[in-house]
mmCIF file of C-alpha atoms in Angstrom:
data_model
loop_
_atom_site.group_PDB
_atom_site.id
_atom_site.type_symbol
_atom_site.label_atom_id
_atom_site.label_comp_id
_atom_site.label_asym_id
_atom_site.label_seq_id
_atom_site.Cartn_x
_atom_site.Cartn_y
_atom_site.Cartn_z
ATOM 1 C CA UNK H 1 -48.886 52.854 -6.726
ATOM 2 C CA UNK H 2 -51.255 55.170 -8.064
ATOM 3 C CA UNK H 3 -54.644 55.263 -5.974
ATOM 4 C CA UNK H 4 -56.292 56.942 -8.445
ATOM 5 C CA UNK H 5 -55.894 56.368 -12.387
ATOM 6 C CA UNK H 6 -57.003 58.460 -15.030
ATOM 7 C CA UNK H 7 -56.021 56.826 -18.801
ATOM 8 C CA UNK H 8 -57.001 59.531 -20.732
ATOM 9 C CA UNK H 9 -54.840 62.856 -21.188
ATOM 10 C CA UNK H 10 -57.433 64.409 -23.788
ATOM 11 C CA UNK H 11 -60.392 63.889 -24.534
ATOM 12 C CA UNK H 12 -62.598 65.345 -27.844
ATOM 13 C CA UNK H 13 -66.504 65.500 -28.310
ATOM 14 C CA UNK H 14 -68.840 67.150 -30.808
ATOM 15 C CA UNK H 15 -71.068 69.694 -28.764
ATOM 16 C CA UNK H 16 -74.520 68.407 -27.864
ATOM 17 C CA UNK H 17 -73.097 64.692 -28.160
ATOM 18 C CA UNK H 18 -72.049 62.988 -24.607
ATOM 19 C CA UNK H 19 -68.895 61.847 -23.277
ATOM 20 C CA UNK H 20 -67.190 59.273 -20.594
ATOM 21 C CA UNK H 21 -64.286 60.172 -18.828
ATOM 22 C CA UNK H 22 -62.730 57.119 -16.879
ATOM 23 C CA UNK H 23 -61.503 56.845 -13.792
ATOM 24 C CA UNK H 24 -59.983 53.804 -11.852
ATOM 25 C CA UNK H 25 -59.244 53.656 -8.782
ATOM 26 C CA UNK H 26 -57.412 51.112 -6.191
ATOM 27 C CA UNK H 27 -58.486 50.781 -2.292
ATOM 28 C CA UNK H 28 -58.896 48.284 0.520
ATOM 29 C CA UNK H 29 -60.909 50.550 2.449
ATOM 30 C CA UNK H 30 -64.667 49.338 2.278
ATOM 31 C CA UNK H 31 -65.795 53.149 2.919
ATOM 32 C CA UNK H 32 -64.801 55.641 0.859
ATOM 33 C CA UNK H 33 -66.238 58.141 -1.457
ATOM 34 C CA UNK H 34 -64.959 59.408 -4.901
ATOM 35 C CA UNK H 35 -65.439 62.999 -6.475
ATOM 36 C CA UNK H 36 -65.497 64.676 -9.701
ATOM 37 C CA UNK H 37 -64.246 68.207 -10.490
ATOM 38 C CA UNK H 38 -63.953 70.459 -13.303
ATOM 39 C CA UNK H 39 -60.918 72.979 -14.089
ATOM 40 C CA UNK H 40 -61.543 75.520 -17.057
ATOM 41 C CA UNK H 41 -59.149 77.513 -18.367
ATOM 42 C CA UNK H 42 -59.725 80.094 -15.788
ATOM 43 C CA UNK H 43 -57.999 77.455 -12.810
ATOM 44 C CA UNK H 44 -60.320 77.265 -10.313
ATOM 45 C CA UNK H 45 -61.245 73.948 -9.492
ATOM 46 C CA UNK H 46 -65.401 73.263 -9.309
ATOM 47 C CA UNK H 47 -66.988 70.778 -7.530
ATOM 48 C CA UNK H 48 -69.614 68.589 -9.934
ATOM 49 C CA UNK H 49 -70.248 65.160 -8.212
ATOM 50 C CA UNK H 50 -70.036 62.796 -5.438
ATOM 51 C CA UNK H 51 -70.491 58.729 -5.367
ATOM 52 C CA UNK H 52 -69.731 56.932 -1.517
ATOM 53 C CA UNK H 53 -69.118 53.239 -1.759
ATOM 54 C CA UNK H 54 -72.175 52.591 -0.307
ATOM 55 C CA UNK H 55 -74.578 54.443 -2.373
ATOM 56 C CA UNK H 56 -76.715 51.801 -4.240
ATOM 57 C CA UNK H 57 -77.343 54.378 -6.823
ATOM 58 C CA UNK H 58 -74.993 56.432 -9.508
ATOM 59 C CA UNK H 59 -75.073 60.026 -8.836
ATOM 60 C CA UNK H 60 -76.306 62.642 -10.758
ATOM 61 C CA UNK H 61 -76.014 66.397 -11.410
ATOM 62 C CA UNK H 62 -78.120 67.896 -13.798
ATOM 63 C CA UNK H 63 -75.684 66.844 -17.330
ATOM 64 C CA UNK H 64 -73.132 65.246 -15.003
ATOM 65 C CA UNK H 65 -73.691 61.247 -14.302
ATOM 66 C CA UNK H 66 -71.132 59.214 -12.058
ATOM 67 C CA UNK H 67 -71.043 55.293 -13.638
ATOM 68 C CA UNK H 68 -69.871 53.378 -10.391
ATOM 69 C CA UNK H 69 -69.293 50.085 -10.969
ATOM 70 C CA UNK H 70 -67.941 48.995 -7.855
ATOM 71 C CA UNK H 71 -66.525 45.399 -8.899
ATOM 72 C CA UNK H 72 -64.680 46.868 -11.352
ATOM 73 C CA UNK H 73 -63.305 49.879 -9.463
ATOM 74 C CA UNK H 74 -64.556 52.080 -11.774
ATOM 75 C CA UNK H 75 -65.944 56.065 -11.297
ATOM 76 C CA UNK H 76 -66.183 57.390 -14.962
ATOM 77 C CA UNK H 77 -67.730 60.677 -15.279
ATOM 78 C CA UNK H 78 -70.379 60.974 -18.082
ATOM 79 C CA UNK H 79 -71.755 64.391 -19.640
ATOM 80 C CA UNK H 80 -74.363 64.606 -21.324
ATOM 81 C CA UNK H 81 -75.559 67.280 -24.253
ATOM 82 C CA UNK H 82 -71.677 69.083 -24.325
ATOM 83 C CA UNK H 83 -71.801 72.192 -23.942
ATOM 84 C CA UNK H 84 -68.916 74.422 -25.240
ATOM 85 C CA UNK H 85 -68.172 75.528 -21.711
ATOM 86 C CA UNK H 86 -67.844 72.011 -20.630
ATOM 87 C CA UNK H 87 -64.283 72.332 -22.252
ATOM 88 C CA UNK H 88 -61.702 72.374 -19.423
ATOM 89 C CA UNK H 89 -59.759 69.599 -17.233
ATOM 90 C CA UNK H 90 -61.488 67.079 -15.481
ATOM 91 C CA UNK H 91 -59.918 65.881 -11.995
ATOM 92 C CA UNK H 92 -61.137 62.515 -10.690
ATOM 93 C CA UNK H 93 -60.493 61.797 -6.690
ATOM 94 C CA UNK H 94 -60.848 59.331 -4.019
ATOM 95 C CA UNK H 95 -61.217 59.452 -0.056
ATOM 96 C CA UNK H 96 -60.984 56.561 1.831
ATOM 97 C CA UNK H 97 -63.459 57.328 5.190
ATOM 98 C CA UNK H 98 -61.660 54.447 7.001
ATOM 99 C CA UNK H 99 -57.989 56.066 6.964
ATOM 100 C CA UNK H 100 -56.674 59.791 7.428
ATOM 101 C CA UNK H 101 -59.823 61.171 4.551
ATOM 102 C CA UNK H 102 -57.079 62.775 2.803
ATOM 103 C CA UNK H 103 -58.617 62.387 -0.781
ATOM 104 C CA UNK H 104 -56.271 61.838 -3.529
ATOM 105 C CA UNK H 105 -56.548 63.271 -6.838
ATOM 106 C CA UNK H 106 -55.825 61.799 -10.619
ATOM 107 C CA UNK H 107 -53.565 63.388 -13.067
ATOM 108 C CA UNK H 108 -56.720 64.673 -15.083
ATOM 109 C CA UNK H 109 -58.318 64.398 -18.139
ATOM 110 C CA UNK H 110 -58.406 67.669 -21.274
ATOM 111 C CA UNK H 111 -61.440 67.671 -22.576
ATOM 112 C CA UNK H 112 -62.513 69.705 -25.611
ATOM 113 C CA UNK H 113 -65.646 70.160 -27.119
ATOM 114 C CA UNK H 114 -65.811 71.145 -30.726
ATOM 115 C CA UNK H 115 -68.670 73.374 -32.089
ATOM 116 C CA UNK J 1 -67.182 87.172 -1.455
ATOM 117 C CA UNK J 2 -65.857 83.631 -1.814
ATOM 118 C CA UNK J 3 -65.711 81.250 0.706
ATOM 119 C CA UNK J 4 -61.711 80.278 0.583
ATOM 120 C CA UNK J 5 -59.713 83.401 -0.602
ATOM 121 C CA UNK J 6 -56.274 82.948 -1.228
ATOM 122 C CA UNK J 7 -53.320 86.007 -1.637
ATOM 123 C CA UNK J 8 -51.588 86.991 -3.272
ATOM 124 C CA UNK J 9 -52.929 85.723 -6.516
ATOM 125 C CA UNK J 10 -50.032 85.820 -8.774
ATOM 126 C CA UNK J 11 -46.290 86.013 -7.442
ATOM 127 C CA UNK J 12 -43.070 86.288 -9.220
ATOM 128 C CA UNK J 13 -40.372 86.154 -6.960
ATOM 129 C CA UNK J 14 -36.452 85.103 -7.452
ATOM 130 C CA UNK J 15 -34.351 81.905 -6.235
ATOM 131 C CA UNK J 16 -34.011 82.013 -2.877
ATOM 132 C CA UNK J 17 -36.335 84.316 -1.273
ATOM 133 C CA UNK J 18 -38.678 83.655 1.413
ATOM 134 C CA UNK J 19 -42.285 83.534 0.259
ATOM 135 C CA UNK J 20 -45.947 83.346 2.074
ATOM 136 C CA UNK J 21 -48.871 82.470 0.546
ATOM 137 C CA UNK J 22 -52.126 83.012 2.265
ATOM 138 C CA UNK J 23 -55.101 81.128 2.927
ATOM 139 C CA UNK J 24 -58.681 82.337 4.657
ATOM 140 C CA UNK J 25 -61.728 80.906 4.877
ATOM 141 C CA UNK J 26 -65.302 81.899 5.913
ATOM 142 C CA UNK J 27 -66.733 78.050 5.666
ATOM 143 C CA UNK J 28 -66.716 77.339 9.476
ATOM 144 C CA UNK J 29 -64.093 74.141 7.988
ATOM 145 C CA UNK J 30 -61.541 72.703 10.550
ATOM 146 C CA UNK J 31 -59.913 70.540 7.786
ATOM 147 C CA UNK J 32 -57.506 73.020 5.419
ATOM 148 C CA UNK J 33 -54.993 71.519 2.830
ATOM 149 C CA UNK J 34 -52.473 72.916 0.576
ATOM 150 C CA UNK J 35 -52.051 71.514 -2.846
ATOM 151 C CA UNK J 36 -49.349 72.322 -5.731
ATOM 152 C CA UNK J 37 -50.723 71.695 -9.328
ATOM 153 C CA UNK J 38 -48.160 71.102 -12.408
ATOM 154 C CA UNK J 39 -49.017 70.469 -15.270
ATOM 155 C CA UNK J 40 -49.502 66.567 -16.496
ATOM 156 C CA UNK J 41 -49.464 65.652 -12.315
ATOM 157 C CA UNK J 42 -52.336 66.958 -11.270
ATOM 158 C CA UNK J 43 -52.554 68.285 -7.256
ATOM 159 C CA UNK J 44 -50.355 66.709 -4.884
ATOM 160 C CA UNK J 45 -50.773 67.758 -1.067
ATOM 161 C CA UNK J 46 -48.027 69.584 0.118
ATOM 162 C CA UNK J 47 -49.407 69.767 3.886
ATOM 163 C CA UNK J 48 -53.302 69.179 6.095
ATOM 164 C CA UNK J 49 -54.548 70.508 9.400
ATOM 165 C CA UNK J 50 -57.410 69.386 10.610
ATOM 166 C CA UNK J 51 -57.527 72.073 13.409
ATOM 167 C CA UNK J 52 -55.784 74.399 14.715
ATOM 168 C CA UNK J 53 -52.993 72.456 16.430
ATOM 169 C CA UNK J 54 -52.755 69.665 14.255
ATOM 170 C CA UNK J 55 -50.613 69.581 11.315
ATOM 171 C CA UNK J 56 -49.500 67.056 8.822
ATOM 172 C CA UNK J 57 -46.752 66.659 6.050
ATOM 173 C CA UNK J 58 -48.659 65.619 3.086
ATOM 174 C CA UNK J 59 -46.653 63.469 0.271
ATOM 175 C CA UNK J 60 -44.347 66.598 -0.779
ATOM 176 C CA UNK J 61 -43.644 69.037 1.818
ATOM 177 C CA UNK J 62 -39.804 69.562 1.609
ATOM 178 C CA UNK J 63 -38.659 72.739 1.082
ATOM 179 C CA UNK J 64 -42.222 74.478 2.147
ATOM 180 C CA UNK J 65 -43.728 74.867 5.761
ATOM 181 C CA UNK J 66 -46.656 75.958 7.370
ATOM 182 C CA UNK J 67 -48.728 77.946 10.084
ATOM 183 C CA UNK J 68 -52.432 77.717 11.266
ATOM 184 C CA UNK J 69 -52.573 80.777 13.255
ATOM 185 C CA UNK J 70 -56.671 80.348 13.397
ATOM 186 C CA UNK J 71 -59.214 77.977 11.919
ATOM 187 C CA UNK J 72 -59.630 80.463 9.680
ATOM 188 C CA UNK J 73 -56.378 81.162 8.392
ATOM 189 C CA UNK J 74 -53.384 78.425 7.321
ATOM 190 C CA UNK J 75 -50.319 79.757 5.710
ATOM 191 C CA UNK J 76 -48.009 77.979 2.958
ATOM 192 C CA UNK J 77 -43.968 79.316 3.492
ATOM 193 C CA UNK J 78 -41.435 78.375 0.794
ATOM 194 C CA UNK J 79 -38.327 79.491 3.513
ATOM 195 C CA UNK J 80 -35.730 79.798 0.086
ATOM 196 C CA UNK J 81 -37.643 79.577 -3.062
ATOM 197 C CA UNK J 82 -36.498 77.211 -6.007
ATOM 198 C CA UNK J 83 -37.285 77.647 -9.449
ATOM 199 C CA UNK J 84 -38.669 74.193 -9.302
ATOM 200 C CA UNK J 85 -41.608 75.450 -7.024
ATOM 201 C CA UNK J 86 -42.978 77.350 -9.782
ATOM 202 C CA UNK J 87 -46.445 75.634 -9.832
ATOM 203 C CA UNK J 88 -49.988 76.457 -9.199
ATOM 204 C CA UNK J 89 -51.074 76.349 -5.801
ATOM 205 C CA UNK J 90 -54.633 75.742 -4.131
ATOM 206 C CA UNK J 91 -55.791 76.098 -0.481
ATOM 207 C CA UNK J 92 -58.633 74.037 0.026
ATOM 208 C CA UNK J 93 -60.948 73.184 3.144
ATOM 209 C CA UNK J 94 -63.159 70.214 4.241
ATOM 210 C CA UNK J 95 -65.501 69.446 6.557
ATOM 211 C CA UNK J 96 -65.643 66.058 8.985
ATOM 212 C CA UNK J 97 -68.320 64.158 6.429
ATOM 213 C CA UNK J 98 -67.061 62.389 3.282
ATOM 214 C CA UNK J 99 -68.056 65.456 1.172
ATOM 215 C CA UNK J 100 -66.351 67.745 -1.237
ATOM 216 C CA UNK J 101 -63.662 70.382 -0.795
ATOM 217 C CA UNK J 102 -63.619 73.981 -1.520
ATOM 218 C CA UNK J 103 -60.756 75.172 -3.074
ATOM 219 C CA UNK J 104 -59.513 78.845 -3.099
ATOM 220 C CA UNK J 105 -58.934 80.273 -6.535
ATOM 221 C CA UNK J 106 -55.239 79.452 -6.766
ATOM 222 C CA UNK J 107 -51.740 81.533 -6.575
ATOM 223 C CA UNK J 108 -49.689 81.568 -9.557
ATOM 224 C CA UNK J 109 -46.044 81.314 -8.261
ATOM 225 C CA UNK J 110 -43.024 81.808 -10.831
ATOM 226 C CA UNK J 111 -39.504 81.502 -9.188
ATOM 227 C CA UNK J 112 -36.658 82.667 -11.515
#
């Protein structure tokens, strides 16, 4: 089973308006932290957030917000003020800190920000 | 210069041939992985080290193997390439805490 689920293949937004990107994910492991990053067109792949399980508070990175709702198993990633560079794949991922911290990575979401 | 450089950057190569791609990294990181992006899958691990003489199969490492010949320095081998490998693939390192990894800037690889 999939550890870590991402429903949306593509995603569009008007620049300057924000956008949620979801991201499930499934674990027993009471420790564990999940990660956002960003692939543009260009392929490398760019760190832009962190959330442990244990952080009382969502993460933020400048534009970038994390929405953890633990309960639900939830990590979506929310931009805010898109930015025509924000267009590019978005790769959510999981390690659990209890087991081998080999994180494991979503399929990704397309996102593409109109002018 | 980056932190995790990876050669050669683009490879074409032809069913069957023995391939290396290359991984260094200046980030001090014992942890090193080797991913394999297609399209639609996103990266799956391929293999891990976590130093220098241990080594794990990650969930698809048939048909590739590796080498850490440093902390520095882990090596992906396809021993007879398939056209099937054709993918993009990413070196990446860790450190011990729960934090992020740092990914090389990928190797194109096209088998015919």
């Amino acid at each position: 089973a999939q550890k870590i689920t991402q429903t949306q293949p593509g995603m569009f937004v008007q620049e300057k308006e924000a956008v949620t990107l979801d991201c499930t994910y499934d674990t027993s492991d009471p420790s564990y932290g999940l990660f956002w990053y960003k692939q543009p067109s260009s392929g490398e792949m760019i760190f832009l957030i962190y959330q442990g399980s244990y952080d009382q508070q969502n993460a933020t990175e400048g534009r970038y917000s994390l929405n953890f709702q633990k309960a639900r198993k939830s990590a979506n990633l929310v931009i805010s003020a898109s930015q025509l560079g924000d267009s590019a794949m978005y790769f959510c991922a999981m390690r659990e800190l209890g087991g081998s911290y080999i994180p494991t990575f979503g399929r990704g979401t397309s996102l593409i920000v109109h002018p | 210069d980056a932190d995790v450089t990876q050669t050669p950057r683009n490879r074409i190569t032809k069913t069957g041939k023995r391939i290396m791609l290359e991984c260094s990294q200046t980030k001090g990181h014992d942890r090193m992985y080797w991913y394999r992006q297609d399209p639609g899958l996103g990266l799956r691990l391929i293999y891990y080290s976590f130093d220098v003489k241990d080594i794990n199969k990650g969930e698809i490492s048939d048909g590739y193997s590796v080498s850490r010949q440093a902390q520095a320095k882990f090596s992906l081998s396809l021993e007879s390439a398939i056209p099937n490998q054709t993918a993009l693939y990413f070196c990446a390192t860790s450190d011990e805490s729960p934090y992020e990894q740092y990914f090389g800037p990928g190797t194109r690889l096209t088998v015919t």
